[in-house]
Amino acid sequence: MTVDIANASQGQVARKYQEEIFQQAQKGNIIAYLRTGSGKTLISVLLIRWMSTQEKARGKIIVFFVPKVSLVEQQARYIEKETGLRVDRLHGALALKFSDRQGWKKKFENHDVVVITAQLFLELITHSLWSIDKISLMVFDECHHTRKNHPYNGVMREYAQVQDKSRRPKVFGMTASPYWNEKNPALSLSTLETNLQSKIVGVHEHVEELQANFNRLDEVIHQYPYPPITYEEYPEPALFETLKAFEVNDPALFDQLNIPWSKVEMRYYMTISNLGPYCASLYLFAEMQHHMAAALTKANDVLAASSQNDDMELDVAPLKSPPIGMFDILDILDDFAPFFETSGSDSTLPIPVPMTWCSPKVRALVDIVQSHQKENFQCIIFVEQRQVASCLAKVLEVIPELQGLAKCAHLVGQGVNSEGVSNPKHAFKGDPIKLFREKTVNILIATSVAEEGLDFPACDLVIRFDPLQHLVGYVQSRGRARSEASKYIIMIQQDNIAQLARYRALQQGESELSRTYHTQRNAAANDLVKEDESDDPYESIDPFDISERDRIVVPSTSAVLTYDNAMSLLNHLCALIPRDAFTPQHKPIYTGEFQARLRLPSGLPLASKDLCYIGYPKRSKQEAKRSVAFLAVKHLLRLNVFNEYLLPTSQEGEEEDDRGDDVRKMRAKNFSGKLPPDVMEVRVKDPWCMGEKLWLHKVLVDGRETAGLVTGTALPPATVFHGGREIRAGEATPLCLYEEEVDHPQRIMDAFTKWGIRARNTGRPIEEKCSFFLVPLEDGKIDFDSMQDIVTSRPSRDWTNIREDKADDIFLFNLNESGRTYRLKHIRSDLTLQSEPAKDLPASEFPTYHAYFFNKWTRKKREAILPLIDGPLLEVTKLPKHSDGGHSINGEALSSSEVVETLLLPQGSCFWVSFSHDLCVAFEALPVLSRRLTDVYRVHSARWDLRLPSISESLLIEALTLPTALRSFNNQRLETLGDAVLELSTTIHLLNEYPNRHEGQLSNLRQQFISNRHLLNRAKEFGLEHYISCEVTSNHTWRYTVPEGEDEISPERYVTVAYPRRSLQDCMEALLGASFLQGGILMALRTGTSLGLNFGGALPWSLRYKRSGAEVPVTSLFATLQEKLGYDFHSNDLVVEAVTHPSFAYSDSTSYQRLEFLGDAFINLVVVHYLYEKFPAATPHQLTYLRAKVVCSPTLAYLAITKLDLHKIILANSMDLCRAIDQYVPILETLSPEDVVKRSWRYDPPKAISDVFESIVGAVLVDTGYDYERAAAIVDILMKDVLDVLSPSMETNPVSEFLDSKKDKKVPMDGTFGEGVVVTVHSTVIVGPVLASSSSVARFIAAERALTILSDPENPLSLAKLCNCHAAMQVDGVLSHQAASGITGDDAPTSTVLVAEERPVEMDVKGQVMTQVDVQVEMGEQGAVRVNMERDND
């Protein structure tokens, strides 16, 4: 730790008595015993500054412990201000995940001081995120809590475990009340010193200075009368009397509404006795509103479900309606509302509260406040109960006697209780502590949360409104009165001898403590007696139990398991078990008293013997629970249910795994470096180069040897089809040019190739050297003579020896048209330039062909070149350019719409070259052939380098071709299939590798192994990026050239390209899809293993995961299930597990969640494979959409009920679930496969039904020994009816239809909404509110209705009658857009462009932007949903 003390703020100056304590703290561990307000925190700051300069503190942190969350920010801010050190604030709400080890490490390394709650620090010790020996100083604020099982004492127990005392940190405690038992203060002092391993010190040398700074506090007892039996002036009937009538007339009503009336009634009587009838009614009103809001939400759910059933015309049994009395109670609360709440956000009560409506105690309080009023008056009133604090804070402001004098706020503890007043922030006012410090409010009504630690300004008046309970509370609350004129008032009821005696005992106890500390410390240590637990709020732990405690430190991590943290570890483990809405929160169950028994939830996938534990006999019930919890965690640690950091295994973000190195290695690889950029520049394999060694590949056209391809790389054979002809490049044979009797053979081949490419492919000259040569062959050898004739001789204009039977071998070039090539067809001796054109030709508008050609070819700076001597015309065929390498995945050329164009040209304007027809065909096919050879070379290299199995060339090419290549095929369909293969293969491996992990843990772990980050890292690790095809073949630029300066001796067979980073993970999944198509799941396992994926190896599942145990026939309960499946199970336990719902507690079998996890992945792959094969032309988006239609809860629930009758055998222990299933069975039984697939959005059956279907499928797969084909056949049969309904053209859901129908209009959706879904157009309500069992179902129903209404031209709410935005947009937008873009005419093409958000924006034929409709779904109050559709102006 490096600290610049010179620049640290010196802050406040310490007094001499503070320096006296500070000097003692430097020498050893001490507890500073000073009264509240004497500056104990400043002494700790002095110690923190000093410790930060010590060499022994280098690399360590200083920890400042606070007992309450509310103190963290206060103390951290003060230390930061006074020291200038780096201070961090830590408590539960601000903490990182315990699995984020790097985050915690950085947090501690980047701070010098940490202000933290002790409980959080203990958890950090438990999970080995920090250790005691890495701390230089521990400061304990309010250290009197260090006793029994308080977290402070837990920290000190860990402190004692550091055997080397030189490595222990210094301890400094601060307290104003080092006692809790006024009957035996000596024991209190001794116990505190023992627990903190420190010495209690006070001020001895500078007592006068200490006393001079603290005037003697004026303590006053203020007595008040007993409350009256009745309040005659309070209006009748009171709210309580009206509600009490319901209990008398309908005793079951409050139970039906889940209102704990007996507790409410008890608190009401306590409040009326303490505060009076108005405050009691105010509490009752708020309490009933809280409970009725929950009851109303539940009633709305019932009404929504009924409304949904009516909308869908479902004939089901009516749901149980809410009790009628509920609405009567709501009416009563509405009637009383004007007395207790104001409209809007004002928290002030609506009426003044006369003193006659208040108790004598409140009247006395008002008198006290009135009599002490002065400028800048500040007062704290301490109460015991939260509802008292809330009610007083509201009522005091509206009592006429305090009008304008009292500005109140209330402060209570963190959390929520049934009174509905537990929020620590005063409603609509803000933070009460801040408001009181700033003197925005002058009266703070607080519970015990304000008694200690919180820094308040010196108060003029501190009132103890409720009786004192213990000595600590007395001392701490009294310490809030610090100024010279402060007064501490204790309110005691008249003639209440017990309350008065209690106060006197507390006063005497404080004096006794002082005497004990100053005169009898040594004697007290030898005169310990058993403490009295009568008023002790903490649990007592027997010393013998403590001595018998065990402690485990994990050797590899130093994580610590103790009796203190074992129960919380189990609670955390159980809280992570997945559950649905019908399963209660999973908790460990403890039974027994002094020897506890523990049963863990069956949701943990453990054997029965690992779910039950028996602890050792103990001397207290709580210690017995800790004992059995300790034994359980110890055993679960051996089973790897907890990892070496005592965290549940496979938590999200977990970095290590305690079983094997799979996760550890994966995380190390994944985070070994930063991510590549979004668009990567990559060097991919490319065979086109010229090297010292050349190779000749014979090119055959329809089996005839036509030409030779000379390359610098030996290429594998490849075949393509072009123009209806088969073009094949044969095996590579070495080429030795030294044997040729020609000079500069490469120059000749290069020149010839360039000539042919320009003539047949590009129409443009090529400057660079070609990276391969296409040459003529004669008798299998290169024909250099014919090449020299072409490249050295000029084209001829001598037509003397030209015969028509050789026309196919003649190329023509027109002097007036550069870059165009023609083939001779006929010599038309019957036509000359002076001939009159036929009427059906374009030249018919001119008198002669001469005039036509002159007009056609003449330019401003150049006249047409026409022969001076009249000659015949030539009938020619225009040869199209072929530079695009597009072809189908099987090598077949794409269908072309090109029309062979026949023209007439004047003979005298043309010259010719003899060029064989077969060679011409070879050059025409050259782009396609070279593209195919590139693909084949890359996939052959990938197969060898990556050690891939024998996947076919075509599938590998498809898997490694990106959409950016703009080919007729890409890897997106295979990626969709491969994604499902990846999920299933990973799922099966994890399920068997980690048998003691539940679905949630497995799901988190699987997500790490199938994440894009993991796939990207595996692809980068194996170099997959070098084999991907993404190049777009240009129609104008010939790419197959040698870069300038390339070394031809040792050429690099790579080319630099750029493509999106995401393409790598897509290719990984596409390779899995390709291998699955080629050789099934076995080849997919081999491919995944070669690519480093976590499939558990290439060994087949059937050999890897054999069935265990003897065959056990299923019971009679499952006989029908076997018949319907057409499959006989080998294991009855497996079927029992598959039908056991998590609510079925204490079952000998675990729940179906692990099998459901497996079945979901298996069904997903079966369905995707089916769709892939059935719809070969379907896009990836269509495949995904169709899969979602059948692999969804409604469809699978339909199959579960109609095909397997699973609702009859599911094992559940939830009446709500059984009732929900029974309600949906008749609905689903009446549906057809077409209904459920096309309108699945209408139905919302309990997810448990579809879960059981998936778990049964998972059980079949496991029971077959993971025989994929056999299990897939069963799934195909089960799902045949719904799969047959699917079609790529099937209709979408109503929301999508609604949007599609409005895609050419701008429809603003606005307006208010209540409960349910409301659709509005131009502030006009079209539909709603629509209620349903879920917001998604309600949204679909609303969209369906809106679509019907808006599409009906006769309906007054039709879109045509409500909206004229489209017409306005046409007037304002079309002309401006056309003018800006220069697009005119009716032939402007339709196009699709991408905007910044990557949303497609369509343009019509005139260039007009066709707008979209944006839909936003917002949740309103009480679950309301608004569909907000707005114009997209982009």
XYZ file of C-alpha atoms in Angstrom, residues 343-703:
361
model
C -54.314 12.858 -3.575
C -51.105 13.216 -5.551
C -47.630 12.944 -4.090
C -48.164 15.067 -0.952
C -47.483 12.997 2.166
C -49.182 15.450 4.536
C -52.347 14.226 6.204
C -55.506 15.766 4.730
C -57.045 17.058 7.982
C -55.815 18.646 11.201
C -55.737 16.248 14.146
C -57.133 17.725 17.356
C -55.536 16.822 20.662
C -58.765 15.122 21.757
C -58.075 12.412 19.130
C -54.689 11.718 20.672
C -53.628 9.769 23.740
C -52.486 11.572 26.920
C -48.992 10.362 26.065
C -49.055 12.205 22.744
C -50.487 15.287 24.439
C -47.611 15.214 26.891
C -45.186 14.876 24.010
C -46.724 17.923 22.323
C -46.378 19.917 25.547
C -42.703 18.951 25.823
C -41.966 19.961 22.227
C -43.857 23.259 22.620
C -42.064 24.190 25.815
C -38.619 23.615 24.294
C -39.178 25.364 20.958
C -36.511 27.873 19.940
C -34.639 28.922 16.826
C -32.962 26.011 14.993
C -34.614 23.571 17.364
C -33.589 19.924 16.826
C -35.255 16.955 18.523
C -35.001 13.138 18.341
C -37.837 11.015 19.676
C -36.994 7.340 20.289
C -39.817 4.782 19.942
C -39.919 0.995 19.919
C -42.227 0.119 16.997
C -42.142 1.062 13.334
C -45.813 1.937 12.992
C -45.492 4.289 15.955
C -42.606 6.116 14.242
C -44.521 6.405 10.978
C -47.775 7.601 12.527
C -46.133 10.116 14.880
C -44.107 11.634 12.038
C -47.320 12.328 10.113
C -49.577 13.356 12.989
C -47.280 15.804 14.799
C -47.133 18.030 11.710
C -50.943 18.470 11.578
C -51.675 18.926 15.297
C -52.823 22.583 15.516
C -50.645 23.300 18.557
C -47.518 22.410 16.536
C -48.678 23.925 13.243
C -45.619 25.367 11.513
C -43.314 24.293 14.356
C -42.903 20.587 13.642
C -41.266 19.325 10.461
C -41.004 15.583 10.930
C -39.437 12.517 9.368
C -39.171 8.969 10.637
C -36.214 6.589 10.596
C -36.620 2.835 10.930
C -34.483 -0.170 10.044
C -33.850 -1.710 6.651
C -36.361 -4.195 5.282
C -40.109 -4.561 4.929
C -42.653 -5.582 7.529
C -46.379 -5.988 7.597
C -47.057 -2.428 8.747
C -46.021 -1.132 5.356
C -43.955 1.643 6.992
C -40.563 -0.008 7.062
C -38.866 1.880 4.260
C -35.949 3.829 5.770
C -36.746 6.836 3.625
C -39.676 9.042 4.595
C -42.249 8.948 1.800
C -41.833 11.852 -0.622
C -39.251 13.569 1.588
C -36.038 11.691 0.953
C -33.292 10.442 3.234
C -34.356 11.330 6.819
C -30.758 11.343 8.114
C -29.691 13.848 5.460
C -32.793 15.979 6.003
C -32.197 16.081 9.760
C -28.535 16.999 9.367
C -29.452 19.773 6.936
C -32.208 20.932 9.332
C -34.851 20.560 6.658
C -36.738 18.616 9.318
C -36.373 19.395 13.007
C -38.024 16.372 14.610
C -36.793 12.853 13.852
C -38.848 9.939 15.173
C -36.607 6.889 15.198
C -36.450 3.300 16.357
C -33.297 1.775 17.840
C -31.535 2.117 14.476
C -30.594 5.697 15.464
C -29.411 4.818 18.964
C -25.819 4.126 18.011
C -23.249 4.952 15.395
C -25.131 7.398 13.187
C -23.649 10.880 13.268
C -26.290 13.461 14.100
C -25.827 17.113 15.054
C -26.042 17.888 18.741
C -29.735 17.791 19.582
C -31.493 20.237 21.884
C -33.905 17.602 23.018
C -33.837 13.798 23.107
C -37.085 12.166 24.180
C -37.415 8.529 25.150
C -41.075 8.100 24.185
C -41.300 4.377 24.925
C -39.879 2.590 27.979
C -36.173 1.741 28.117
C -35.363 -1.923 27.520
C -31.636 -2.288 28.236
C -28.572 -0.416 29.395
C -26.989 -0.089 25.927
C -30.099 1.599 24.558
C -30.196 3.973 27.521
C -26.571 5.058 27.176
C -26.594 5.276 23.403
C -29.861 7.231 23.078
C -28.822 9.593 25.860
C -25.582 10.252 23.986
C -27.572 12.020 21.252
C -28.021 14.972 23.621
C -24.559 16.531 23.439
C -24.876 20.310 23.455
C -24.659 22.480 26.560
C -28.398 23.061 26.671
C -29.366 19.526 25.663
C -31.997 17.749 27.669
C -32.784 14.035 27.876
C -36.419 13.315 28.768
C -37.722 9.898 29.727
C -41.488 9.561 29.441
C -42.930 7.283 32.134
C -46.558 6.559 32.831
C -47.950 7.919 36.085
C -47.852 5.492 38.987
C -46.027 2.912 36.857
C -43.629 1.684 39.501
C -42.080 -0.983 37.206
C -41.056 1.527 34.520
C -39.583 3.908 37.078
C -37.682 1.110 38.808
C -36.296 -0.029 35.481
C -34.970 3.456 34.745
C -33.366 3.712 38.184
C -31.730 0.303 37.710
C -30.205 1.399 34.413
C -28.838 4.570 35.985
C -27.381 2.570 38.856
C -25.964 -0.006 36.438
C -24.005 2.654 34.574
C -22.543 3.965 37.827
C -21.646 0.447 38.908
C -19.899 -0.095 35.602
C -17.849 3.040 36.012
C -16.788 2.008 39.495
C -15.943 -1.475 38.291
C -13.759 -0.137 35.487
C -11.834 2.390 37.568
C -11.398 0.587 40.905
C -12.161 -3.110 40.575
C -11.004 -4.225 37.122
C -8.516 -6.764 38.414
C -10.829 -8.162 41.040
C -13.701 -8.407 38.619
C -11.702 -10.639 36.336
C -11.413 -13.209 39.122
C -15.004 -13.014 40.260
C -16.977 -14.104 37.230
C -20.485 -15.332 37.716
C -22.946 -16.716 35.300
C -24.618 -13.920 33.355
C -28.328 -13.349 33.465
C -29.915 -13.895 30.084
C -33.261 -12.381 30.942
C -32.781 -9.262 28.809
C -30.068 -10.602 26.489
C -31.081 -10.173 22.836
C -28.283 -12.446 21.653
C -28.222 -16.209 21.695
C -25.996 -17.788 24.306
C -23.405 -20.396 23.289
C -22.207 -22.885 25.852
C -18.383 -22.808 26.294
C -18.248 -26.589 25.979
C -20.059 -26.393 22.635
C -17.551 -23.840 21.443
C -14.662 -26.039 22.498
C -16.120 -28.963 20.536
C -16.461 -26.978 17.308
C -14.547 -28.100 14.249
C -13.127 -25.946 11.486
C -12.041 -26.865 7.961
C -9.652 -24.897 5.782
C -9.588 -25.984 2.135
C -5.873 -26.542 1.424
C -5.891 -25.365 -2.180
C -7.676 -22.048 -1.587
C -7.718 -21.371 2.183
C -11.504 -21.063 2.106
C -12.875 -21.618 5.620
C -15.822 -23.749 6.743
C -17.001 -23.092 10.291
C -20.058 -23.653 12.435
C -20.891 -19.980 11.969
C -21.119 -20.045 8.168
C -22.370 -23.580 7.451
C -26.079 -22.737 7.689
C -25.787 -19.705 5.417
C -23.860 -21.791 2.862
C -26.685 -24.342 2.770
C -29.311 -21.609 2.504
C -27.480 -20.102 -0.454
C -27.135 -23.503 -2.119
C -30.856 -24.232 -1.775
C -31.864 -20.776 -2.991
C -30.152 -21.482 -6.324
C -32.194 -24.626 -7.051
C -34.471 -23.846 -10.027
C -38.189 -23.791 -9.288
C -41.393 -22.741 -10.976
C -44.296 -20.672 -9.685
C -45.900 -23.744 -8.110
C -42.853 -24.779 -6.092
C -42.122 -23.061 -2.769
C -38.689 -21.691 -2.035
C -36.249 -24.546 -1.452
C -34.898 -24.578 2.104
C -33.019 -27.035 4.278
C -35.352 -28.653 6.815
C -34.109 -28.995 10.408
C -35.855 -31.268 12.918
C -35.032 -32.350 16.438
C -33.882 -30.169 19.281
C -30.543 -30.829 20.960
C -29.547 -33.352 18.293
C -30.668 -31.946 14.980
C -31.559 -33.800 11.810
C -31.235 -32.147 8.424
C -32.951 -32.944 5.139
C -31.929 -31.104 1.987
C -34.441 -30.457 -0.821
C -34.891 -33.239 -3.334
C -34.249 -30.632 -6.020
C -30.562 -31.289 -5.404
C -29.622 -34.197 -7.685
C -28.115 -36.322 -4.944
C -28.703 -39.837 -3.696
C -31.137 -40.135 -0.804
C -28.321 -40.873 1.630
C -26.653 -37.600 0.653
C -29.759 -35.551 1.388
C -30.186 -36.570 5.053
C -27.807 -35.855 7.948
C -27.745 -36.314 11.733
C -25.709 -33.953 13.893
C -23.974 -34.443 17.214
C -25.768 -33.816 20.523
C -25.314 -30.215 21.653
C -26.290 -28.102 24.626
C -28.444 -25.647 22.660
C -30.911 -26.093 19.810
C -29.226 -23.529 17.562
C -25.819 -25.085 18.079
C -27.323 -28.458 17.169
C -28.479 -26.967 13.848
C -25.033 -25.529 13.219
C -23.483 -28.896 13.946
C -25.581 -30.816 11.431
C -25.188 -28.042 8.845
C -21.415 -28.212 9.273
C -21.447 -31.969 8.686
C -23.634 -31.539 5.597
C -21.414 -28.904 3.982
C -18.352 -30.984 4.797
C -19.875 -33.972 2.981
C -21.156 -31.873 0.055
C -17.653 -30.472 -0.350
C -16.408 -34.026 -0.927
C -19.211 -34.557 -3.464
C -18.154 -31.390 -5.319
C -21.522 -29.774 -4.720
C -19.416 -26.972 -3.263
C -16.195 -26.044 -4.989
C -12.893 -25.306 -3.328
C -14.036 -21.754 -2.621
C -17.169 -23.039 -0.840
C -19.360 -21.673 -3.620
C -22.035 -23.805 -5.270
C -20.422 -25.285 -8.337
C -21.247 -23.872 -11.767
C -22.374 -20.511 -10.515
C -22.692 -17.922 -13.240
C -19.325 -16.397 -13.835
C -17.479 -19.144 -11.943
C -13.867 -19.288 -12.974
C -12.796 -22.639 -11.646
C -14.254 -26.052 -11.322
C -13.406 -28.439 -8.557
C -13.906 -31.595 -10.561
C -11.503 -31.972 -13.415
C -9.930 -29.153 -15.360
C -12.646 -28.567 -17.983
C -13.881 -25.239 -16.710
C -10.509 -24.088 -15.428
C -8.862 -24.662 -18.801
C -11.795 -23.205 -20.695
C -11.799 -20.013 -18.642
C -8.038 -19.677 -18.910
C -8.262 -19.949 -22.685
C -11.256 -17.676 -22.994
C -9.744 -14.861 -21.001
C -6.146 -15.224 -22.045
C -6.381 -12.126 -24.231
C -8.699 -9.404 -25.347
C -11.307 -9.950 -28.013
C -10.397 -9.343 -31.650
C -12.009 -6.278 -33.268
C -15.586 -6.563 -34.548
C -14.236 -6.746 -38.109
C -11.020 -8.746 -38.326
C -8.290 -8.612 -40.942
C -7.264 -12.223 -41.506
C -4.820 -14.051 -43.767
C -6.753 -16.934 -45.319
C -5.419 -19.857 -47.313
C -5.090 -19.070 -51.022
C -3.394 -21.346 -53.598
C -2.838 -18.719 -56.281
C 0.844 -17.908 -56.460
C 3.827 -18.496 -58.683
C 6.632 -20.504 -57.162
C 9.900 -22.040 -58.160
C 8.038 -25.282 -58.734
C 5.031 -25.278 -61.090
C 2.210 -27.743 -61.586
C 0.063 -28.548 -64.600
C -3.623 -29.497 -64.263
C -5.358 -30.659 -67.412
C -8.702 -28.938 -67.985
C -11.329 -31.154 -69.579
C -14.511 -29.835 -71.186
C -17.159 -32.551 -71.325
C -14.329 -35.075 -71.040
